PDB file of C-alpha atoms in Angstrom:
ATOM      1  CA  MET A 522       0.002  -0.002   0.000  1.00 82.00           C
ATOM      2  CA  THR A 523       1.295   3.469  -0.892  1.00 91.00           C
ATOM      3  CA  ILE A 524       0.347   6.829   0.484  1.00 95.00           C
ATOM      4  CA  GLN A 525      -1.530   7.555  -2.740  1.00 92.00           C
ATOM      5  CA  ASP A 526      -3.897   4.736  -1.809  1.00 94.00           C
ATOM      6  CA  SER A 527      -5.046   6.574   1.313  1.00 96.00           C
ATOM      7  CA  PRO A 528      -6.964   9.821   0.608  1.00 95.00           C
ATOM      8  CA  GLN A 529      -6.695  10.841   4.276  1.00 97.00           C
ATOM      9  CA  ASP A 530      -2.927  10.304   4.529  1.00 97.00           C
ATOM     10  CA  LEU A 531      -2.365  12.067   1.212  1.00 96.00           C
ATOM     11  CA  ALA A 532      -4.466  14.994   2.430  1.00 97.00           C
ATOM     12  CA  ASP A 533      -2.432  15.083   5.652  1.00 97.00           C
ATOM     13  CA  LEU A 534       0.808  15.140   3.663  1.00 97.00           C
ATOM     14  CA  ARG A 535      -0.536  17.915   1.458  1.00 97.00           C
ATOM     15  CA  ARG A 536      -1.314  19.898   4.612  1.00 97.00           C
ATOM     16  CA  ALA A 537       2.208  19.258   5.914  1.00 97.00           C
ATOM     17  CA  VAL A 538       3.720  20.523   2.658  1.00 96.00           C
ATOM     18  CA  ALA A 539       1.599  23.689   2.824  1.00 95.00           C
ATOM     19  CA  LEU A 540       2.819  24.336   6.372  1.00 95.00           C
ATOM     20  CA  LEU A 541       6.476  23.428   5.950  1.00 94.00           C
ATOM     21  CA  GLU A 542       7.013  25.163   2.597  1.00 91.00           C
ATOM     22  CA  SER A 543       5.273  28.395   3.633  1.00 89.00           C
ATOM     23  CA  PRO A 544       7.201  31.701   3.942  1.00 86.00           C
ATOM     24  CA  THR A 545      10.018  31.485   6.504  1.00 85.00           C
ATOM     25  CA  ILE A 546       9.990  33.228   9.863  1.00 85.00           C
ATOM     26  CA  THR A 547      12.550  35.656   8.419  1.00 81.00           C
ATOM     27  CA  ALA A 548      10.154  36.673   5.662  1.00 84.00           C
ATOM     28  CA  ARG A 549       7.300  37.018   8.146  1.00 84.00           C
ATOM     29  CA  LEU A 550       9.370  39.240  10.459  1.00 79.00           C
ATOM     30  CA  ALA A 551      10.411  41.421   7.513  1.00 78.00           C
ATOM     31  CA  ASN A 552       6.800  41.741   6.457  1.00 80.00           C
ATOM     32  CA  LEU A 553       5.756  42.723  10.008  1.00 74.00           C
ATOM     33  CA  VAL A 554       8.534  45.219  10.763  1.00 72.00           C
ATOM     34  CA  GLY A 555       9.555  46.346   7.286  1.00 72.00           C
ATOM     35  CA  SER A 556      12.841  47.919   6.186  1.00 68.00           C
ATOM     36  CA  PRO A 557      13.883  49.040   9.704  1.00 70.00           C
ATOM     37  CA  LEU A 558      14.653  45.370  10.405  1.00 73.00           C
ATOM     38  CA  GLU A 559      17.549  45.343   7.942  1.00 76.00           C
ATOM     39  CA  LEU A 560      18.954  48.529   9.465  1.00 75.00           C
ATOM     40  CA  ALA A 561      18.655  47.132  12.992  1.00 75.00           C
ATOM     41  CA  LEU A 562      20.497  43.954  11.957  1.00 79.00           C
ATOM     42  CA  LYS A 563      23.329  45.961  10.384  1.00 81.00           C
ATOM     43  CA  LYS A 564      23.707  48.057  13.537  1.00 78.00           C
ATOM     44  CA  MET A 565      23.716  45.093  15.917  1.00 81.00           C
ATOM     45  CA  PRO A 566      27.239  44.725  17.416  1.00 82.00           C
ATOM     46  CA  ASP A 567      29.041  41.399  16.957  1.00 86.00           C
ATOM     47  CA  VAL A 568      29.338  41.018  20.721  1.00 86.00           C
ATOM     48  CA  VAL A 569      25.532  41.108  21.004  1.00 83.00           C
ATOM     49  CA  THR A 570      25.206  38.468  18.295  1.00 86.00           C
ATOM     50  CA  ARG A 571      27.646  36.223  20.155  1.00 89.00           C
ATOM     51  CA  GLN A 572      25.697  36.757  23.389  1.00 88.00           C
ATOM     52  CA  ILE A 573      22.478  35.857  21.614  1.00 88.00           C
ATOM     53  CA  ASN A 574      23.992  32.644  20.189  1.00 89.00           C
ATOM     54  CA  ALA A 575      25.226  31.609  23.650  1.00 91.00           C
ATOM     55  CA  ALA A 576      21.840  32.416  25.165  1.00 90.00           C
ATOM     56  CA  VAL A 577      20.035  30.425  22.450  1.00 91.00           C
ATOM     57  CA  HIS A 578      22.155  27.348  23.148  1.00 92.00           C
ATOM     58  CA  ALA A 579      21.451  27.583  26.884  1.00 91.00           C
ATOM     59  CA  ALA A 580      17.742  28.220  26.265  1.00 89.00           C
ATOM     60  CA  LEU A 581      17.378  25.179  23.996  1.00 91.00           C
ATOM     61  CA  GLU A 582      19.225  22.952  26.454  1.00 89.00           C
ATOM     62  CA  LYS A 583      17.160  24.148  29.406  1.00 86.00           C
ATOM     63  CA  SER A 584      13.828  24.053  27.574  1.00 86.00           C
ATOM     64  CA  SER A 585      14.471  20.499  26.409  1.00 83.00           C
ATOM     65  CA  GLN A 586      14.810  19.476  30.060  1.00 79.00           C
ATOM     66  CA  VAL A 587      12.017  21.571  31.548  1.00 74.00           C
ATOM     67  CA  ALA A 588       9.273  21.970  28.955  1.00 60.00           C
ATOM     68  CA  LEU A 589       9.592  18.885  26.818  1.00 57.00           C
ATOM     69  CA  TRP A 590       9.954  16.333  29.559  1.00 58.00           C
ATOM     70  CA  SER A 591       7.527  18.001  31.993  1.00 58.00           C
ATOM     71  CA  LEU A 592       4.588  17.154  29.761  1.00 57.00           C
ATOM     72  CA  GLY A 593       5.275  13.488  30.400  1.00 55.00           C
ATOM     73  CA  LYS A 594       3.948  10.649  28.307  1.00 54.00           C
ATOM     74  CA  GLY A 595       0.296  11.449  29.021  1.00 54.00           C
ATOM     75  CA  PRO A 596      -2.714  10.580  26.894  1.00 51.00           C
ATOM     76  CA  GLN A 597      -3.017  11.562  23.247  1.00 54.00           C
ATOM     77  CA  LYS A 598      -5.139  14.736  23.225  1.00 56.00           C
ATOM     78  CA  ARG A 599      -5.564  18.002  21.372  1.00 57.00           C
ATOM     79  CA  SER A 600      -2.709  20.448  21.850  1.00 56.00           C
ATOM     80  CA  ALA A 601      -3.275  23.772  23.600  1.00 55.00           C
ATOM     81  CA  ILE A 602      -2.535  25.962  20.562  1.00 59.00           C
ATOM     82  CA  LEU A 603      -4.109  29.180  21.842  1.00 57.00           C
ATOM     83  CA  ALA A 604      -2.815  28.872  25.400  1.00 60.00           C
ATOM     84  CA  HIS A 605       0.804  28.710  24.210  1.00 52.00           C
ATOM     85  CA  LYS A 606       0.304  31.762  22.002  1.00 57.00           C
ATOM     86  CA  VAL A 607      -1.143  33.743  24.920  1.00 53.00           C
ATOM     87  CA  ALA A 608       1.772  32.757  27.159  1.00 57.00           C
ATOM     88  CA  ALA A 609       4.272  33.719  24.449  1.00 53.00           C
ATOM     89  CA  ALA A 610       2.571  37.087  23.957  1.00 52.00           C
ATOM     90  CA  ALA A 611       2.808  37.801  27.676  1.00 54.00           C
ATOM     91  CA  SER A 612       6.533  37.046  27.807  1.00 57.00           C
ATOM     92  CA  GLY A 613       7.113  39.065  24.619  1.00 51.00           C
ATOM     93  CA  ALA A 614       5.348  42.062  26.133  1.00 50.00           C
ATOM     94  CA  VAL A 615       7.829  42.045  29.020  1.00 52.00           C
ATOM     95  CA  GLY A 616      10.766  41.910  26.627  1.00 52.00           C
ATOM     96  CA  GLY A 617       9.347  44.677  24.482  1.00 50.00           C
ATOM     97  CA  ALA A 618       8.522  46.922  27.437  1.00 47.00           C
ATOM     98  CA  PHE A 619      11.940  46.752  29.186  1.00 50.00           C
ATOM     99  CA  GLY A 620      14.265  46.816  26.188  1.00 54.00           C
ATOM    100  CA  MET A 621      17.226  44.743  24.978  1.00 58.00           C
ATOM    101  CA  SER A 622      18.476  43.721  28.432  1.00 62.00           C
ATOM    102  CA  ALA A 623      15.097  42.148  29.268  1.00 65.00           C
ATOM    103  CA  LEU A 624      15.170  40.158  26.037  1.00 71.00           C
ATOM    104  CA  PHE A 625      17.928  37.915  27.434  1.00 76.00           C
ATOM    105  CA  VAL A 626      15.700  37.201  30.428  1.00 77.00           C
ATOM    106  CA  GLU A 627      12.685  36.633  28.177  1.00 80.00           C
ATOM    107  CA  LEU A 628      14.479  34.298  25.699  1.00 84.00           C
ATOM    108  CA  PRO A 629      14.595  31.144  27.872  1.00 85.00           C
ATOM    109  CA  ILE A 630      10.957  31.703  28.850  1.00 84.00           C
ATOM    110  CA  SER A 631       9.698  32.090  25.276  1.00 85.00           C
ATOM    111  CA  THR A 632      11.876  29.183  24.085  1.00 88.00           C
ATOM    112  CA  THR A 633      10.430  26.955  26.806  1.00 88.00           C
ATOM    113  CA  ILE A 634       6.903  27.982  25.802  1.00 86.00           C
ATOM    114  CA  ILE A 635       7.627  27.142  22.148  1.00 89.00           C
ATOM    115  CA  MET A 636       9.276  23.836  23.064  1.00 90.00           C
ATOM    116  CA  ARG A 637       6.273  22.899  25.153  1.00 88.00           C
ATOM    117  CA  ALA A 638       3.936  23.840  22.269  1.00 89.00           C
ATOM    118  CA  VAL A 639       6.014  21.682  19.903  1.00 92.00           C
ATOM    119  CA  ALA A 640       5.944  18.700  22.285  1.00 90.00           C
ATOM    120  CA  ASP A 641       2.200  19.149  22.789  1.00 90.00           C
ATOM    121  CA  ILE A 642       1.666  18.813  19.035  1.00 93.00           C
ATOM    122  CA  ALA A 643       3.956  15.775  18.909  1.00 93.00           C
ATOM    123  CA  ARG A 644       1.828  14.103  21.584  1.00 91.00           C
ATOM    124  CA  GLU A 645      -1.380  14.986  19.712  1.00 92.00           C
ATOM    125  CA  GLU A 646       0.064  13.339  16.581  1.00 93.00           C
ATOM    126  CA  GLY A 647       0.520  10.121  18.566  1.00 92.00           C
ATOM    127  CA  PHE A 648       4.217  10.291  19.532  1.00 92.00           C
ATOM    128  CA  ASP A 649       5.597   9.125  22.881  1.00 89.00           C
ATOM    129  CA  LEU A 650       7.361  12.075  24.519  1.00 86.00           C
ATOM    130  CA  GLN A 651       9.564   9.697  26.510  1.00 84.00           C
ATOM    131  CA  ALA A 652      11.062   8.215  23.332  1.00 83.00           C
ATOM    132  CA  LEU A 653      14.477   9.546  22.290  1.00 81.00           C
ATOM    133  CA  GLN A 654      13.337   9.804  18.674  1.00 83.00           C
ATOM    134  CA  THR A 655      10.484  12.105  19.708  1.00 88.00           C
ATOM    135  CA  LYS A 656      12.749  14.286  21.817  1.00 87.00           C
ATOM    136  CA  GLN A 657      15.126  14.584  18.882  1.00 87.00           C
ATOM    137  CA  ALA A 658      12.273  15.441  16.504  1.00 91.00           C
ATOM    138  CA  CYS A 659      11.036  18.198  18.866  1.00 92.00           C
ATOM    139  CA  ILE A 660      14.475  19.810  18.930  1.00 91.00           C
ATOM    140  CA  GLU A 661      14.743  19.479  15.136  1.00 91.00           C
ATOM    141  CA  VAL A 662      11.717  21.758  14.762  1.00 93.00           C
ATOM    142  CA  PHE A 663      13.920  24.677  15.865  1.00 92.00           C
ATOM    143  CA  ALA A 664      16.115  24.126  12.792  1.00 90.00           C
ATOM    144  CA  LEU A 665      13.126  24.848  10.529  1.00 90.00           C
ATOM    145  CA  GLY A 666      13.234  28.615  10.874  1.00 78.00           C
ATOM    146  CA  GLY A 667      14.654  29.399   7.452  1.00 55.00           C
ATOM    147  CA  ARG A 668      17.208  28.551   4.827  1.00 52.00           C
ATOM    148  CA  SER A 669      20.919  29.254   5.261  1.00 49.00           C
ATOM    149  CA  SER A 670      23.409  30.275   2.582  1.00 46.00           C
ATOM    150  CA  ALA A 671      24.770  26.711   2.559  1.00 49.00           C
ATOM    151  CA  ASP A 672      21.428  25.128   1.722  1.00 47.00           C
ATOM    152  CA  ASP A 673      20.941  23.309  -1.571  1.00 45.00           C
ATOM    153  CA  ALA A 674      18.366  25.281  -3.573  1.00 43.00           C
ATOM    154  CA  SER A 675      17.424  22.134  -5.530  1.00 41.00           C
ATOM    155  CA  GLU A 676      15.919  20.559  -2.387  1.00 49.00           C
ATOM    156  CA  THR A 677      12.716  21.590  -0.662  1.00 53.00           C
ATOM    157  CA  GLY A 678      13.360  23.724   2.416  1.00 78.00           C
ATOM    158  CA  TYR A 679      12.048  21.114   4.837  1.00 90.00           C
ATOM    159  CA  TYR A 680      14.292  18.295   3.669  1.00 87.00           C
ATOM    160  CA  VAL A 681      17.271  20.628   3.572  1.00 83.00           C
ATOM    161  CA  ALA A 682      16.761  21.191   7.294  1.00 81.00           C
ATOM    162  CA  ARG A 683      16.291  17.467   7.877  1.00 83.00           C
ATOM    163  CA  SER A 684      19.591  16.743   6.147  1.00 81.00           C
ATOM    164  CA  PHE A 685      21.245  19.509   8.166  1.00 75.00           C
ATOM    165  CA  THR A 686      20.400  17.838  11.475  1.00 74.00           C
ATOM    166  CA  ALA A 687      21.497  14.420  10.173  1.00 73.00           C
ATOM    167  CA  GLU A 688      24.778  15.887   8.901  1.00 70.00           C
ATOM    168  CA  ALA A 689      25.364  17.490  12.271  1.00 63.00           C
ATOM    169  CA  MET A 690      25.969  14.027  13.729  1.00 60.00           C
ATOM    170  CA  ARG A 691      28.926  13.246  11.478  1.00 62.00           C
ATOM    171  CA  GLY A 692      31.355  14.789  13.939  1.00 56.00           C
ATOM    172  CA  LEU A 693      30.648  12.098  16.512  1.00 55.00           C
ATOM    173  CA  SER A 694      32.394   8.772  16.887  1.00 50.00           C
ATOM    174  CA  GLN A 695      32.112   6.096  14.204  1.00 55.00           C
ATOM    175  CA  GLU A 696      29.581   4.271  16.339  1.00 58.00           C
ATOM    176  CA  LEU A 697      27.297   7.279  16.665  1.00 57.00           C
ATOM    177  CA  ALA A 698      27.780   8.164  13.005  1.00 57.00           C
ATOM    178  CA  ALA A 699      26.422   4.715  12.104  1.00 64.00           C
ATOM    179  CA  ILE A 700      23.430   5.348  14.366  1.00 64.00           C
ATOM    180  CA  ALA A 701      22.912   8.744  12.699  1.00 60.00           C
ATOM    181  CA  ALA A 702      22.830   7.102   9.279  1.00 63.00           C
ATOM    182  CA  LYS A 703      20.266   4.540  10.431  1.00 64.00           C
ATOM    183  CA  LYS A 704      18.108   7.216  12.045  1.00 62.00           C
ATOM    184  CA  ALA A 705      18.285   9.408   8.917  1.00 61.00           C
ATOM    185  CA  ALA A 706      16.959   6.439   6.951  1.00 61.00           C
ATOM    186  CA  GLY A 707      14.060   6.076   9.394  1.00 60.00           C
ATOM    187  CA  ALA A 708      15.347   2.909  11.086  1.00 58.00           C
ATOM    188  CA  ALA A 709      14.563   2.144  14.736  1.00 56.00           C
ATOM    189  CA  VAL A 710      17.784   2.202  16.777  1.00 58.00           C
ATOM    190  CA  HIS A 711      18.689   2.068  20.449  1.00 62.00           C
ATOM    191  CA  MET A 712      21.361   3.972  22.378  1.00 62.00           C
ATOM    192  CA  SER A 713      22.888   3.719  25.799  1.00 68.00           C
ATOM    193  CA  PRO A 714      22.183   6.643  28.178  1.00 69.00           C
ATOM    194  CA  GLN A 715      25.720   7.931  27.542  1.00 72.00           C
ATOM    195  CA  GLN A 716      25.268   7.763  23.764  1.00 69.00           C
ATOM    196  CA  ALA A 717      21.882   9.434  24.027  1.00 71.00           C
ATOM    197  CA  GLY A 718      23.344  12.266  26.110  1.00 75.00           C
ATOM    198  CA  ARG A 719      26.133  12.871  23.627  1.00 76.00           C
ATOM    199  CA  TRP A 720      23.689  12.678  20.741  1.00 75.00           C
ATOM    200  CA  MET A 721      21.302  15.227  22.252  1.00 83.00           C
ATOM    201  CA  ALA A 722      24.125  17.590  23.241  1.00 84.00           C
ATOM    202  CA  ARG A 723      25.508  17.538  19.693  1.00 82.00           C
ATOM    203  CA  LEU A 724      22.048  17.986  18.180  1.00 85.00           C
ATOM    204  CA  ILE A 725      21.265  20.965  20.411  1.00 89.00           C
ATOM    205  CA  GLU A 726      24.617  22.538  19.569  1.00 87.00           C
ATOM    206  CA  LYS A 727      23.948  22.351  15.835  1.00 86.00           C
ATOM    207  CA  VAL A 728      20.271  23.309  15.974  1.00 89.00           C
ATOM    208  CA  ALA A 729      21.196  26.276  18.192  1.00 90.00           C
ATOM    209  CA  SER A 730      23.479  27.596  15.451  1.00 87.00           C
ATOM    210  CA  ARG A 731      20.544  27.666  13.046  1.00 88.00           C
ATOM    211  CA  PHE A 732      17.925  28.830  15.552  1.00 91.00           C
ATOM    212  CA  GLY A 733      20.321  31.540  16.684  1.00 90.00           C
ATOM    213  CA  VAL A 734      20.105  33.202  13.271  1.00 88.00           C
ATOM    214  CA  VAL A 735      16.342  33.729  13.500  1.00 88.00           C
ATOM    215  CA  VAL A 736      16.508  34.704  17.180  1.00 87.00           C
ATOM    216  CA  THR A 737      19.033  37.414  16.229  1.00 87.00           C
ATOM    217  CA  GLN A 738      16.502  38.672  13.690  1.00 84.00           C
ATOM    218  CA  LYS A 739      13.797  38.504  16.383  1.00 81.00           C
ATOM    219  CA  PHE A 740      15.939  40.582  18.750  1.00 79.00           C
ATOM    220  CA  ALA A 741      16.574  43.116  16.007  1.00 78.00           C
ATOM    221  CA  ALA A 742      12.863  43.313  15.243  1.00 75.00           C
ATOM    222  CA  GLN A 743      12.011  43.877  18.902  1.00 71.00           C
ATOM    223  CA  ALA A 744      14.676  46.579  19.102  1.00 69.00           C
ATOM    224  CA  VAL A 745      12.951  48.559  16.341  1.00 67.00           C
ATOM    225  CA  PRO A 746      11.108  51.410  18.122  1.00 62.00           C
ATOM    226  CA  VAL A 747       7.668  50.650  16.759  1.00 56.00           C
ATOM    227  CA  ILE A 748       5.160  50.208  19.584  1.00 47.00           C
ATOM    228  CA  GLY A 749       7.199  48.883  22.517  1.00 53.00           C
ATOM    229  CA  ALA A 750       5.523  46.159  24.512  1.00 51.00           C
ATOM    230  CA  VAL A 751       2.840  45.582  21.918  1.00 53.00           C
ATOM    231  CA  SER A 752       5.440  44.821  19.254  1.00 67.00           C
ATOM    232  CA  GLY A 753       7.173  42.367  21.590  1.00 66.00           C
ATOM    233  CA  ALA A 754       3.912  40.515  22.202  1.00 75.00           C
ATOM    234  CA  THR A 755       3.089  40.510  18.493  1.00 80.00           C
ATOM    235  CA  ILE A 756       6.514  39.181  17.486  1.00 81.00           C
ATOM    236  CA  ASN A 757       6.463  36.450  20.151  1.00 81.00           C
ATOM    237  CA  THR A 758       2.997  35.366  19.030  1.00 85.00           C
ATOM    238  CA  LEU A 759       4.258  35.278  15.449  1.00 86.00           C
ATOM    239  CA  PHE A 760       7.248  33.142  16.482  1.00 86.00           C
ATOM    240  CA  THR A 761       5.131  30.693  18.478  1.00 87.00           C
ATOM    241  CA  SER A 762       2.534  30.387  15.714  1.00 90.00           C
ATOM    242  CA  TYR A 763       5.291  29.742  13.160  1.00 92.00           C
ATOM    243  CA  TYR A 764       6.953  26.950  15.148  1.00 93.00           C
ATOM    244  CA  GLN A 765       3.580  25.408  15.953  1.00 92.00           C
ATOM    245  CA  ASP A 766       2.989  25.197  12.182  1.00 94.00           C
ATOM    246  CA  MET A 767       6.454  23.716  11.656  1.00 94.00           C
ATOM    247  CA  ALA A 768       5.835  21.175  14.418  1.00 95.00           C
ATOM    248  CA  ARG A 769       2.464  20.183  12.962  1.00 96.00           C
ATOM    249  CA  GLY A 770       3.939  19.620   9.518  1.00 97.00           C
ATOM    250  CA  HIS A 771       7.049  17.889  10.876  1.00 97.00           C
ATOM    251  CA  PHE A 772       5.157  15.373  13.002  1.00 97.00           C
ATOM    252  CA  ILE A 773       2.639  14.656  10.261  1.00 97.00           C
ATOM    253  CA  VAL A 774       5.570  13.753   8.011  1.00 97.00           C
ATOM    254  CA  LYS A 775       7.226  11.684  10.757  1.00 96.00           C
ATOM    255  CA  ARG A 776       3.948   9.853  11.432  1.00 97.00           C
ATOM    256  CA  LEU A 777       3.540   9.026   7.752  1.00 97.00           C
ATOM    257  CA  GLU A 778       7.184   7.953   7.512  1.00 96.00           C
ATOM    258  CA  ASN A 779       6.546   5.459  10.301  1.00 94.00           C
ATOM    259  CA  ARG A 780       3.746   3.997   8.179  1.00 95.00           C
ATOM    260  CA  TYR A 781       5.114   4.161   4.634  1.00 96.00           C
ATOM    261  CA  GLY A 782       8.890   4.585   5.019  1.00 95.00           C
ATOM    262  CA  HIS A 783      11.196   7.577   4.789  1.00 92.00           C
ATOM    263  CA  GLU A 784      11.965   7.502   1.066  1.00 94.00           C
ATOM    264  CA  ALA A 785       8.361   6.908  -0.056  1.00 95.00           C
ATOM    265  CA  VAL A 786       7.097   9.870   1.949  1.00 96.00           C
ATOM    266  CA  LYS A 787      10.006  12.082   0.861  1.00 95.00           C
ATOM    267  CA  GLN A 788       9.254  11.396  -2.816  1.00 95.00           C
ATOM    268  CA  ALA A 789       5.533  12.077  -2.349  1.00 96.00           C
ATOM    269  CA  TYR A 790       6.338  15.220  -0.361  1.00 96.00           C
ATOM    270  CA  GLN A 791       8.671  16.604  -3.005  1.00 93.00           C
ATOM    271  CA  ALA A 792       6.132  15.900  -5.753  1.00 94.00           C
ATOM    272  CA  LEU A 793       3.496  17.855  -3.835  1.00 95.00           C
ATOM    273  CA  ALA A 794       5.972  20.657  -3.154  1.00 92.00           C
ATOM    274  CA  LEU A 795       6.731  20.949  -6.895  1.00 90.00           C
ATOM    275  CA  GLU A 796       3.004  21.342  -7.571  1.00 89.00           C
ATOM    276  CA  ARG A 797       3.017  24.443  -5.360  1.00 82.00           C
ATOM    277  CA  ARG A 798       5.795  26.207  -7.309  1.00 75.00           C
TER     278      ARG A 798
END
């Protein structure tokens, strides 16, 4: 049986493509703030960018421990989409009201809210939050913020990001590299706690480098003197909504890959993505 034989699964994949191949968070921020965003990015000192990247790494690491795991296994139920947006808006309002210094305090809070929203969607799609593969997939969502200059333009944006996270594992030992290859192919593999810890640390490090780019743009956008606290709330809501969409699409694809296989779903995905161009 192929995915084309199931109208519901094909419709789900079509929805995932629409979500995952939509305008990036960078494009959405530019549309919200306008040309002042580019000027704010150019004026941002390198030392601030480095501080943001360090803060992003710490925020991802902390949120993966606090938000993701705190949901527990739990029953499969509808995710709290609106509640997470409201919480994100509240934290963004604080960052917007008290300026750049408050943004470093707000970042781990907003990242935790987004991580929890992502995990909530994973659970709704039927994934076990205690499984290492699910934890990895939740962190991978944060690499879906936009294309980098090194991305292959011939691939769809989503699978470029998927290959990025798989490639990130190549710096590990030969044993973990073999596990990375199996996982990239959709195979079920098992790790020791030590291997899992090293795997997750490496994954967070690489995803943070990609997420840090869009967080830098977010900081620049919130530094634009538009409407203070209201702009911070608006931007945080935009961010949360975006990553909720990415999570929905990502876990639909992962669910279908579990049923039909990685390559079959990738081919069907890319065919649907070409139809949208």
